[in-house]
Coordinates of C-alpha atoms in Angstrom, one line a residue:
Chain A
X11 CA 2.4 -25.3 18.9
X12 CA -0.2 -23.1 17.3
X13 CA -1.7 -23.9 13.9
X14 CA 0.4 -22.7 11.0
X15 CA 0.0 -19.3 9.5
X16 CA -0.5 -19.6 5.7
X17 CA 0.6 -16.6 3.7
X18 CA -0.8 -16.4 0.2
X19 CA 2.1 -15.1 -1.9
X20 CA 1.1 -12.6 -4.5
X21 CA 2.8 -12.3 -7.8
X22 CA 2.1 -10.7 -11.2
X23 CA 4.0 -11.1 -14.5
X24 CA 6.7 -13.3 -13.0
X25 CA 7.5 -11.2 -9.9
X26 CA 6.5 -11.4 -6.3
X27 CA 4.9 -8.1 -5.2
X28 CA 6.1 -6.1 -2.2
X29 CA 3.0 -6.9 -0.1
X30 CA 4.1 -10.6 -0.1
X31 CA 7.1 -9.7 1.9
X32 CA 5.0 -7.4 4.1
X33 CA 2.7 -10.4 4.9
X34 CA 5.6 -12.7 5.6
X35 CA 7.0 -10.1 8.0
X36 CA 3.7 -9.8 9.8
X37 CA 3.4 -13.6 9.9
X38 CA 6.9 -13.9 11.3
X39 CA 6.2 -11.3 14.0
X40 CA 3.0 -13.1 15.0
X41 CA 4.7 -16.4 14.9
X42 CA 7.3 -15.2 17.4
X43 CA 4.5 -14.6 19.9
X44 CA 2.4 -17.7 19.2
X45 CA 5.1 -20.2 18.1
X46 CA 3.1 -21.0 14.9
X47 CA 5.1 -22.1 11.9
X48 CA 4.8 -19.8 8.8
X49 CA 3.9 -21.4 5.5
X50 CA 3.9 -19.6 2.1
X51 CA 1.5 -20.7 -0.6
X52 CA 2.5 -20.0 -4.2
X53 CA -0.1 -20.6 -6.9
X54 CA 0.5 -20.1 -10.6
X55 CA 2.1 -21.4 -13.8
X56 CA 5.9 -21.5 -14.0
X57 CA 6.2 -19.8 -10.6
X58 CA 8.6 -22.4 -9.0
X59 CA 11.6 -20.1 -9.3
X60 CA 9.9 -17.5 -7.1
X61 CA 9.8 -20.0 -4.2
X62 CA 13.5 -19.3 -3.5
X63 CA 12.5 -15.7 -2.4
X64 CA 10.1 -16.9 0.2
X65 CA 12.7 -18.0 2.8
X66 CA 11.1 -16.0 5.6
X67 CA 8.6 -18.8 5.7
X68 CA 9.4 -22.1 7.3
X69 CA 8.1 -23.9 4.2
X70 CA 6.6 -23.2 0.8
X71 CA 3.6 -25.0 -0.7
X72 CA 3.8 -24.8 -4.4
X73 CA 0.8 -25.3 -6.8
X74 CA 2.3 -24.9 -10.2
X75 CA 0.2 -25.9 -13.2
X76 CA 0.0 -24.7 -16.8
X77 CA -3.7 -23.9 -16.4
X78 CA -3.0 -21.5 -13.5
X79 CA -1.3 -18.8 -15.5
X80 CA -2.8 -15.6 -14.3
X81 CA -5.3 -17.6 -12.2
X82 CA -8.7 -16.3 -11.3
X83 CA -9.6 -15.3 -7.7
X84 CA -11.7 -18.4 -7.5
X85 CA -8.8 -20.8 -8.5
X86 CA -6.5 -19.2 -6.0
X87 CA -9.0 -19.2 -3.2
X88 CA -9.7 -22.9 -3.9
X89 CA -6.0 -23.7 -3.8
X90 CA -5.7 -21.8 -0.5
X91 CA -8.7 -23.7 0.9
X92 CA -7.2 -27.0 0.0
X93 CA -3.7 -26.2 1.2
X94 CA -5.1 -24.9 4.5
X95 CA -7.1 -28.1 4.9
X96 CA -4.0 -30.2 4.2
X97 CA -1.7 -28.4 6.6
X98 CA -4.2 -27.5 9.3
X99 CA -3.5 -23.8 8.8
X100 CA -5.1 -21.5 11.4
X101 CA -4.8 -18.0 10.0
X102 CA -4.6 -17.3 6.3
X103 CA -3.0 -14.0 5.2
X104 CA -4.0 -12.5 1.9
X105 CA -3.1 -9.2 0.4
X106 CA -5.6 -6.3 0.3
X107 CA -4.5 -5.2 -3.1
X108 CA -6.2 -4.9 -6.4
X109 CA -4.4 -8.0 -7.6
X110 CA -5.7 -10.1 -4.7
X111 CA -9.1 -8.5 -3.9
X112 CA -11.8 -11.1 -3.8
X113 CA -9.6 -14.1 -3.0
X114 CA -9.9 -13.7 0.8
X115 CA -13.6 -13.1 0.8
X116 CA -14.3 -16.1 -1.6
X117 CA -12.2 -18.3 0.7
X118 CA -14.0 -17.1 3.8
X119 CA -17.4 -17.5 2.2
X120 CA -16.8 -21.0 0.9
X121 CA -14.9 -22.4 3.8
X122 CA -17.2 -20.5 6.3
X123 CA -14.3 -18.8 8.0
X124 CA -14.4 -15.4 9.6
X125 CA -12.6 -12.7 7.7
X126 CA -11.0 -9.4 8.9
X127 CA -10.5 -6.9 6.1
X128 CA -8.4 -3.8 5.9
X129 CA -6.0 -5.0 8.7
X130 CA -3.2 -2.5 9.5
X131 CA -1.8 -3.8 12.7
X132 CA -1.7 -7.1 14.7
X133 CA -1.4 -7.0 18.5
X134 CA -0.9 -10.1 20.6
X135 CA -2.1 -10.5 24.2
X136 CA -2.1 -13.9 25.9
X137 CA -1.1 -15.6 22.7
X138 CA -4.2 -14.4 20.9
X139 CA -4.0 -11.9 18.1
X140 CA -6.1 -8.7 17.9
X141 CA -6.4 -7.3 14.4
X142 CA -6.7 -3.5 14.0
X143 CA -8.7 -2.7 10.9
X144 CA -9.0 0.7 9.2
X145 CA -12.5 1.5 8.3
X146 CA -14.5 4.4 6.7
X147 CA -11.6 5.7 4.6
X148 CA -9.2 5.8 7.5
X149 CA -11.5 7.8 9.9
X150 CA -12.1 5.0 12.3
X151 CA -10.2 2.0 13.5
X152 CA -11.8 -1.2 14.8
X153 CA -10.1 -3.9 17.0
X154 CA -11.3 -7.4 16.1
X155 CA -10.6 -10.8 17.4
X156 CA -11.5 -14.2 16.0
X157 CA -13.6 -16.5 18.1
X158 CA -11.7 -19.6 17.0
X159 CA -8.2 -20.4 15.8
X160 CA -9.1 -20.2 12.1
X161 CA -9.8 -17.3 9.8
X162 CA -8.7 -15.1 6.9
X163 CA -7.0 -11.8 7.3
X164 CA -6.6 -9.3 4.5
X165 CA -3.6 -7.1 5.1
X166 CA -3.4 -3.5 4.0
X167 CA -0.5 -3.0 1.6
X168 CA 2.1 -0.7 3.0
X169 CA 1.1 -1.3 6.6
X170 CA 3.7 -3.8 7.5
X171 CA 7.5 -3.7 7.0
X172 CA 8.6 -5.7 4.0
X173 CA 12.2 -6.0 5.3
X174 CA 11.0 -8.3 8.0
X175 CA 9.7 -10.7 5.4
X176 CA 12.9 -11.1 3.4
X177 CA 15.5 -13.8 4.1
X178 CA 18.7 -14.9 2.5
X179 CA 18.0 -18.5 2.9
X180 CA 15.4 -20.6 1.0
X181 CA 12.7 -22.6 2.6
X182 CA 11.9 -26.2 1.7
X183 CA 9.4 -26.5 -1.1
X184 CA 6.5 -29.0 -1.2
X185 CA 4.6 -29.5 -4.4
X186 CA 0.8 -29.8 -4.0
X187 CA -1.9 -30.6 -6.5
X188 CA -5.2 -28.8 -6.8
X189 CA -8.5 -30.4 -7.3
X190 CA -10.4 -27.8 -9.3
X191 CA -13.1 -27.7 -11.9
X192 CA -12.4 -25.7 -15.1
X193 CA -12.0 -22.0 -14.4
X194 CA -15.1 -20.0 -14.8
X195 CA -13.1 -16.8 -15.3
X196 CA -10.5 -16.9 -18.1
X197 CA -7.5 -14.5 -18.5
X198 CA -7.2 -13.1 -22.0
X199 CA -4.4 -10.5 -22.0
X200 CA -2.7 -7.7 -20.2
X201 CA -3.7 -4.1 -21.1
X202 CA -0.5 -2.0 -20.8
X203 CA -0.6 1.3 -18.9
X204 CA -1.4 4.3 -21.1
X205 CA 1.8 6.1 -21.8
X206 CA 1.1 9.8 -21.1
X207 CA 3.0 12.9 -22.1
X208 CA 4.5 12.9 -18.6
X209 CA 5.9 10.1 -16.5
X210 CA 4.7 11.2 -13.0
X211 CA 6.9 8.6 -11.3
X212 CA 10.0 10.5 -12.5
X213 CA 9.1 14.0 -11.3
X214 CA 10.8 15.7 -8.4
X215 CA 7.8 17.9 -7.9
X216 CA 4.1 16.9 -8.1
X217 CA 1.0 19.0 -7.7
X218 CA -1.8 16.6 -7.0
X219 CA -5.5 17.5 -7.3
X220 CA -8.4 15.8 -5.7
X221 CA -12.2 16.3 -5.5
X222 CA -11.6 19.6 -3.8
X223 CA -10.5 21.1 -7.1
X224 CA -14.3 21.2 -7.9
X225 CA -14.1 21.7 -11.7
X226 CA -12.0 21.0 -14.7
X227 CA -11.5 24.7 -15.2
X228 CA -9.7 25.0 -11.9
X229 CA -7.1 22.5 -13.1
X230 CA -5.3 25.5 -14.7
X231 CA -4.4 26.7 -11.1
X232 CA -2.6 23.4 -10.5
X233 CA -1.0 23.4 -13.9
X234 CA 0.4 26.9 -13.3
X235 CA 1.7 26.1 -9.9
X236 CA 3.4 22.9 -11.2
X237 CA 4.9 24.8 -14.1
X238 CA 6.6 27.4 -11.9
X239 CA 7.9 24.6 -9.6
X240 CA 9.1 22.7 -12.7
X241 CA 6.9 19.8 -11.8
X242 CA 3.8 18.0 -13.1
X243 CA 0.2 17.6 -12.2
X244 CA -1.2 14.4 -11.0
X245 CA -4.6 13.4 -9.4
X246 CA -6.5 11.2 -7.1
X247 CA -9.1 8.8 -8.4
X248 CA -12.3 11.0 -8.5
X249 CA -10.6 13.5 -10.8
X250 CA -9.4 10.7 -13.2
X251 CA -12.9 9.1 -13.1
X252 CA -14.4 12.4 -14.2
X253 CA -12.1 12.3 -17.3
X254 CA -10.4 15.6 -16.3
X255 CA -6.9 14.1 -16.5
X256 CA -5.7 10.9 -18.3
X257 CA -5.1 7.6 -16.4
X258 CA -1.4 8.1 -16.7
X259 CA -1.7 10.8 -14.1
X260 CA -3.5 8.7 -11.4
X261 CA -1.7 8.3 -8.1
X262 CA -2.9 5.6 -5.7
X263 CA -3.9 2.0 -5.4
X264 CA -4.8 1.4 -9.1
X265 CA -2.5 4.1 -10.4
X266 CA 1.1 5.0 -9.9
X267 CA 3.2 5.0 -6.8
X268 CA 5.3 8.1 -6.6
X269 CA 8.2 9.4 -4.5
X270 CA 8.8 13.0 -5.4
X271 CA 10.8 15.4 -3.3
X272 CA 7.8 17.6 -3.0
X273 CA 4.1 16.6 -3.2
X274 CA 1.6 19.4 -3.0
X275 CA -1.9 18.0 -2.4
X276 CA -4.8 20.2 -3.4
X277 CA -8.2 19.3 -2.2
X278 CA -7.3 15.6 -1.5
X279 CA -8.8 14.1 1.7
X280 CA -6.1 11.5 2.1
X281 CA -8.1 8.3 1.7
X282 CA -6.1 5.1 2.3
X283 CA -6.2 4.2 -1.4
X284 CA -4.5 7.5 -2.2
X285 CA -1.9 7.3 0.6
X286 CA -0.8 4.0 -0.8
X287 CA 0.6 5.7 -3.9
X288 CA 2.3 8.8 -2.4
X289 CA 3.2 8.0 1.2
X290 CA 6.9 7.9 0.3
X291 CA 7.0 11.5 -0.9
X292 CA 9.7 13.4 0.9
X293 CA 7.9 16.6 1.7
X294 CA 4.1 16.8 1.6
X295 CA 2.2 20.1 1.8
X296 CA -1.6 19.8 1.9
X297 CA -4.4 22.2 1.2
X298 CA -7.9 21.2 2.4
X299 CA -11.0 23.0 3.7
X300 CA -11.6 20.2 6.2
X301 CA -9.3 20.7 9.3
X302 CA -9.8 17.0 10.1
X303 CA -8.9 15.6 6.7
X304 CA -6.7 12.6 7.1
X305 CA -4.2 14.1 4.6
X306 CA -3.0 16.5 7.4
X307 CA -2.0 13.6 9.6
X308 CA 0.7 12.5 7.2
X309 CA 1.8 15.8 5.8
X310 CA 4.6 18.0 7.1
X311 CA 2.7 21.3 6.4
X312 CA -0.9 22.0 6.0
X313 CA -3.1 24.9 5.0
X314 CA -6.8 24.8 6.0
X315 CA -8.6 26.9 3.5
X316 CA -9.9 27.3 0.0
X317 CA -7.3 26.3 -2.5
X318 CA -8.9 28.7 -5.0
X319 CA -7.7 31.6 -2.7
X320 CA -4.3 30.2 -1.6
X321 CA -2.9 28.6 -4.7
X322 CA -2.9 31.6 -7.0
X323 CA -1.2 33.7 -4.3
X324 CA 1.5 31.1 -4.0
X325 CA 2.0 30.8 -7.7
X326 CA 2.3 34.6 -8.1
X327 CA 4.9 34.9 -5.4
X328 CA 6.9 32.0 -6.8
X329 CA 6.8 33.6 -10.3
X330 CA 7.9 37.0 -8.9
X331 CA 10.7 35.3 -7.1
X332 CA 12.0 33.5 -10.1
X333 CA 11.9 36.5 -12.4
Chain B
X10 CA -30.0 -8.3 -20.6
X11 CA -31.2 -8.8 -17.0
X12 CA -29.0 -6.3 -15.2
X13 CA -29.2 -6.2 -11.4
X14 CA -27.4 -3.5 -9.4
X15 CA -26.9 -4.1 -5.6
X16 CA -26.4 -0.8 -3.8
X17 CA -25.1 -0.2 -0.3
X18 CA -25.3 3.1 1.6
X19 CA -22.2 4.0 3.6
X20 CA -21.6 6.8 6.1
X21 CA -20.5 10.0 4.4
X22 CA -16.9 10.6 5.5
X23 CA -17.1 14.2 4.6
X24 CA -19.0 14.5 7.9
X25 CA -17.3 14.0 11.2
X26 CA -17.6 10.3 12.3
X27 CA -17.8 9.7 16.0
X28 CA -17.8 6.4 17.9
X29 CA -21.0 5.7 19.8
X30 CA -21.4 5.2 23.5
X31 CA -21.1 1.4 23.2
X32 CA -17.6 1.9 21.8
X33 CA -18.3 -0.6 19.0
X34 CA -20.4 1.3 16.4
X35 CA -20.6 4.8 14.9
X36 CA -22.7 7.4 16.7
X37 CA -25.8 7.5 14.6
X38 CA -26.9 10.9 15.7
X39 CA -24.9 12.9 13.2
X40 CA -24.4 10.3 10.6
X41 CA -25.3 11.0 7.0
X42 CA -25.4 8.3 4.4
X43 CA -24.5 8.3 0.8
X44 CA -23.8 5.8 -1.9
X45 CA -20.2 4.7 -2.1
X46 CA -18.3 6.0 -5.2
X47 CA -17.9 2.5 -6.7
X48 CA -21.7 1.9 -6.3
X49 CA -22.3 5.2 -8.3
X50 CA -20.1 3.7 -11.0
X51 CA -22.0 0.4 -10.8
X52 CA -25.2 2.2 -11.6
X53 CA -23.6 4.1 -14.5
X54 CA -22.1 0.9 -15.9
X55 CA -25.5 -0.8 -15.7
X56 CA -27.2 2.0 -17.6
X57 CA -24.4 2.0 -20.3
X58 CA -25.0 -1.7 -20.8
X59 CA -28.7 -1.3 -21.0
X60 CA -28.3 1.4 -23.6
X61 CA -26.0 -0.7 -25.7
X62 CA -27.6 -4.1 -25.4
X63 CA -31.2 -3.5 -24.2
X64 CA -32.8 -5.2 -21.2
X65 CA -33.7 -4.0 -17.8
X66 CA -31.9 -2.6 -14.8
X67 CA -33.2 -3.6 -11.4
X68 CA -31.8 -1.9 -8.2
X69 CA -31.7 -3.7 -4.9
X70 CA -30.8 -1.8 -1.7
X71 CA -31.1 -2.3 2.0
X72 CA -33.1 0.4 3.7
X73 CA -31.0 3.2 5.1
X74 CA -31.4 7.0 5.6
X75 CA -31.3 8.8 2.2
X76 CA -31.8 5.5 0.3
X77 CA -35.1 6.6 -1.3
X78 CA -33.3 9.6 -2.9
X79 CA -30.6 7.4 -4.2
X80 CA -33.1 4.9 -5.7
X81 CA -35.3 7.6 -7.3
X82 CA -32.2 9.3 -8.7
X83 CA -31.2 6.0 -10.3
X84 CA -34.7 5.5 -11.6
X85 CA -34.6 9.0 -13.1
X86 CA -31.4 8.1 -14.8
X87 CA -33.0 5.1 -16.5
X88 CA -33.2 2.2 -14.1
X89 CA -36.4 0.2 -14.4
X90 CA -37.2 -1.1 -11.0
X91 CA -36.1 -0.5 -7.4
X92 CA -36.4 -2.9 -4.5
X93 CA -35.8 -1.7 -1.0
X94 CA -35.2 -4.3 1.7
X95 CA -36.5 -3.2 5.1
X96 CA -36.2 -4.4 8.6
X97 CA -32.5 -4.1 9.5
X98 CA -32.1 -2.1 12.7
X99 CA -28.5 -1.3 12.0
X100 CA -26.3 -1.8 9.0
X101 CA -25.5 -5.6 9.0
X102 CA -22.1 -7.0 8.1
X103 CA -21.4 -8.1 4.6
X104 CA -22.2 -11.8 5.2
X105 CA -25.7 -11.0 6.5
X106 CA -26.2 -8.4 3.8
X107 CA -25.2 -10.8 1.1
X108 CA -27.7 -13.4 2.3
X109 CA -30.5 -10.9 2.5
X110 CA -29.7 -9.7 -1.1
X111 CA -29.4 -13.2 -2.4
X112 CA -32.8 -14.2 -0.9
X113 CA -34.4 -11.1 -2.6
X114 CA -32.8 -11.9 -6.0
X115 CA -33.9 -15.5 -5.7
X116 CA -37.4 -14.4 -4.9
X117 CA -37.5 -12.5 -8.2
X118 CA -35.5 -14.9 -10.4
X119 CA -35.1 -18.6 -9.7
X120 CA -33.0 -19.7 -11.4
X121 CA -31.2 -16.7 -12.6
X122 CA -31.8 -16.0 -16.3
X123 CA -28.8 -16.9 -18.5
X124 CA -28.3 -13.3 -19.5
X125 CA -28.1 -12.0 -15.9
X126 CA -25.3 -9.7 -14.9
X127 CA -25.1 -8.6 -11.3
X128 CA -23.2 -5.5 -10.6
X129 CA -22.1 -3.9 -7.3
X130 CA -19.4 -1.6 -6.1
X131 CA -16.0 -3.4 -5.9
X132 CA -15.6 -2.4 -2.3
X133 CA -17.2 -0.3 0.4
X134 CA -15.5 1.7 3.2
X135 CA -17.2 -0.5 5.9
X136 CA -16.4 -3.9 4.4
X137 CA -14.9 -5.2 7.6
X138 CA -16.0 -8.7 6.8
X139 CA -15.1 -8.6 3.1
X140 CA -16.6 -7.3 -0.1
X141 CA -20.2 -8.0 -1.1
X142 CA -19.5 -9.4 -4.6
X143 CA -17.5 -12.5 -3.6
X144 CA -20.0 -13.4 -0.9
X145 CA -22.7 -13.3 -3.6
X146 CA -20.6 -15.2 -6.1
X147 CA -20.3 -17.9 -3.6
X148 CA -24.1 -17.9 -2.8
X149 CA -25.0 -18.1 -6.4
X150 CA -22.0 -20.2 -7.5
X151 CA -21.5 -17.9 -10.5
X152 CA -18.2 -16.4 -11.8
X153 CA -16.8 -13.2 -10.3
X154 CA -14.5 -10.4 -11.4
X155 CA -13.4 -7.6 -9.1
X156 CA -11.9 -4.1 -9.6
X157 CA -13.7 -3.9 -12.9
X158 CA -13.2 -0.8 -15.0
X159 CA -14.8 -1.8 -18.3
X160 CA -17.4 -4.3 -19.5
X161 CA -18.1 -5.7 -23.0
X162 CA -20.8 -8.2 -23.8
X163 CA -20.0 -10.9 -26.4
X164 CA -21.5 -14.0 -27.9
X165 CA -25.0 -12.5 -28.0
X166 CA -25.2 -12.0 -24.3
X167 CA -23.6 -15.2 -23.2
X168 CA -20.2 -13.8 -22.2
X169 CA -18.8 -10.7 -20.5
X170 CA -15.3 -9.5 -21.2
X171 CA -14.1 -7.2 -18.4
X172 CA -11.1 -5.0 -17.8
X173 CA -9.7 -5.4 -14.3
X174 CA -7.3 -3.0 -12.7
X175 CA -4.1 -4.1 -11.2
X176 CA -1.7 -1.3 -10.2
X177 CA 0.5 1.2 -11.9
X178 CA -2.0 1.6 -14.6
X179 CA -1.7 -2.0 -15.6
X180 CA -5.0 -3.8 -16.4
X181 CA -6.0 -7.3 -17.4
X182 CA -8.8 -8.5 -19.6
X183 CA -10.8 -11.5 -18.4
X184 CA -13.8 -13.3 -19.8
X185 CA -16.7 -14.8 -17.8
X186 CA -19.8 -16.8 -18.8
X187 CA -23.1 -15.3 -17.8
X188 CA -24.7 -15.2 -15.3
X189 CA -21.9 -13.5 -13.5
X190 CA -21.2 -10.9 -10.9
X191 CA -18.9 -8.0 -11.2
X192 CA -17.4 -5.7 -8.5
X193 CA -17.3 -2.4 -10.4
X194 CA -14.5 0.0 -9.6
X195 CA -15.2 2.5 -12.3
X196 CA -17.6 2.8 -15.2
X197 CA -16.5 3.5 -18.7
X198 CA -17.9 7.0 -18.4
X199 CA -18.3 9.3 -15.3
X200 CA -21.6 8.8 -13.6
X201 CA -24.2 10.9 -15.4
X202 CA -25.9 13.9 -14.0
X203 CA -29.6 14.0 -13.7
X204 CA -31.5 17.2 -13.2
X205 CA -33.5 17.5 -9.9
X206 CA -36.7 18.0 -11.9
X207 CA -36.3 14.6 -13.5
X208 CA -35.8 13.1 -10.0
X209 CA -38.9 14.8 -8.8
X210 CA -40.8 13.5 -11.8
X211 CA -39.5 10.0 -11.0
X212 CA -40.8 10.3 -7.4
X213 CA -44.3 10.9 -8.8
X214 CA -44.3 8.4 -11.6
X215 CA -42.1 5.5 -10.4
X216 CA -42.3 3.6 -7.1
X217 CA -40.0 1.7 -4.9
X218 CA -41.0 -1.8 -4.0
X219 CA -40.5 -2.4 -0.3
X220 CA -39.9 -5.9 0.9
X221 CA -39.0 -7.3 4.3
X222 CA -35.4 -8.4 4.3
X223 CA -34.6 -12.0 5.2
X224 CA -31.9 -11.3 7.7
X225 CA -30.1 -14.4 9.1
X226 CA -28.1 -14.4 12.4
X227 CA -24.6 -13.0 11.8
X228 CA -21.9 -15.7 11.8
X229 CA -20.2 -16.1 15.1
X230 CA -16.6 -16.0 14.0
X231 CA -15.7 -12.4 14.8
X232 CA -15.6 -10.5 18.0
X233 CA -15.7 -6.8 17.5
X234 CA -13.8 -5.0 20.2
X235 CA -13.3 -1.3 20.5
X236 CA -13.7 1.2 17.7
X237 CA -11.8 4.4 17.9
X238 CA -10.6 7.3 15.9
X239 CA -7.0 6.9 14.7
X240 CA -4.4 8.5 16.9
X241 CA -2.3 10.1 14.3
X242 CA 1.4 9.5 14.5
X243 CA 2.0 13.0 13.5
X244 CA 0.1 16.1 12.2
X245 CA 1.0 18.7 9.7
X246 CA 2.3 22.0 11.0
X247 CA -0.6 24.2 10.0
X248 CA 0.3 27.4 8.2
X249 CA -2.0 30.2 9.2
X250 CA -2.7 33.6 7.8
X251 CA -4.0 35.2 4.6
X252 CA -3.0 33.7 1.2
X253 CA 0.0 36.0 0.9
X254 CA 1.3 35.2 4.4
X255 CA 0.8 31.5 3.8
X256 CA 2.6 31.7 0.5
X257 CA 5.6 33.4 2.1
X258 CA 5.8 30.6 4.7
X259 CA 5.6 27.9 2.0
X260 CA 8.3 29.6 0.0
X261 CA 10.5 29.8 3.0
X262 CA 10.1 26.0 3.5
X263 CA 10.8 25.3 -0.1
X264 CA 13.9 27.5 -0.1
X265 CA 15.2 25.8 3.1
X266 CA 14.9 22.4 1.4
X267 CA 16.5 23.6 -1.8
X268 CA 13.3 22.9 -3.8
X269 CA 13.3 26.4 -5.3

């Protein structure tokens, strides 16, 4: 039987995150081909009740200590290193999310393990996994194998099906201790999201602007289009970083996840970090000057051209229609 | 404060990326390099900290096309020193890059001064083998924070208090003892603009220190197979025509789907 696959369960503020189930699903699919057992590792303070939700694993390793409330990346990677050593784990799955970023690389660096980042797909041939990684903002994929049986894989959130990682049953739980020096990074407090004037997660229609909007003045074009469609304006990271719109309007990895009925993307290339936040939109219409922009691959309709020409024409026609 | 910014040039994805003849790397012929967005923010955050707390900003970058322009631009913005590590034939993976950068930093400061803060971009688009910051945190055995979007210095330069992004706009505040390393996602202000005349002036008055990089053999653990462009599962139906004609087509779609 192959070495166990260790899945590092991710949780924040008392709840497991969706990517945890995606990782368990990916591990179960791989285990089916290789015969490896799947183990989940849960590290935190007061997290024992969460173990019951990890039944897609064959067993759960629990490190639950008061000093691990909102643990640092270093503490979690140390716990994973020790747990993997104890159980002889081969592959270790970590989440490629903002919450977990750093854990996998710390673990790989310290334990001298190979690491595959940005993994979107796992193929198996002859009992050996090939990991498909998404590089260069989604423009190129790389197929990577590990030379040995051991290594760390950082899984892209949203790339694997979460349903496959949920189970009605609970798995046996084994408590583990952690040998760790005092934490070098200490949690102080959560900073709550800014509450904006508009909750973009509750809008039926969103007009999203990206770098292609070029200037703050051009935001008015998006505002006008959103207004006539009774929606709101949101944005990708570069626009927020410029300070042109408040944080509460950010869609993507660090920002909001939205599922509107209509998402009009203006000058957004479609980098993976942005997709993460809007891929569940029902209808996506994208405007971009680059015919090869990744945004067109996932949109139903696309317009290749200058949004400064196309958007005002659309707004005017919609206005004329509604009056 | 002793502020060190580690910069990494990445292929500009605005340009078309093609896979080279070996099937395992990018075709270098039409590649253009630029600084990743998080690295631009790391420079800005360093300059903001220098303005507030004093000290020096040292830039360290591996040689790559366009890197001199990037370094002179950062010097023109207010960085004090730039070190360019030469000798890499192709962009190395993160573990090799981290060791080269660590060797350079150790060559300048050994041990690291107590008020050292090392900044780099939280991620890069070619981080196949992980991010730079955690590799360096391990090399120097110093505290690490990732996805940082705000930095305060407390206790007279002994402690950094950082804001880390989670998701949905939620953030967390963490404290770290210096020396420490931060993966910067975004600076507290947008990266500043510097007029081209100032960059030209920096090219005349400032210099870039070139050093041969200490490049170890890459670790043997990964076997890179084929690289390829993604085969999209689908593609948008492209709407053609002048703005009025395209608007009519969109309105038809929206009407069909009862969105208007």
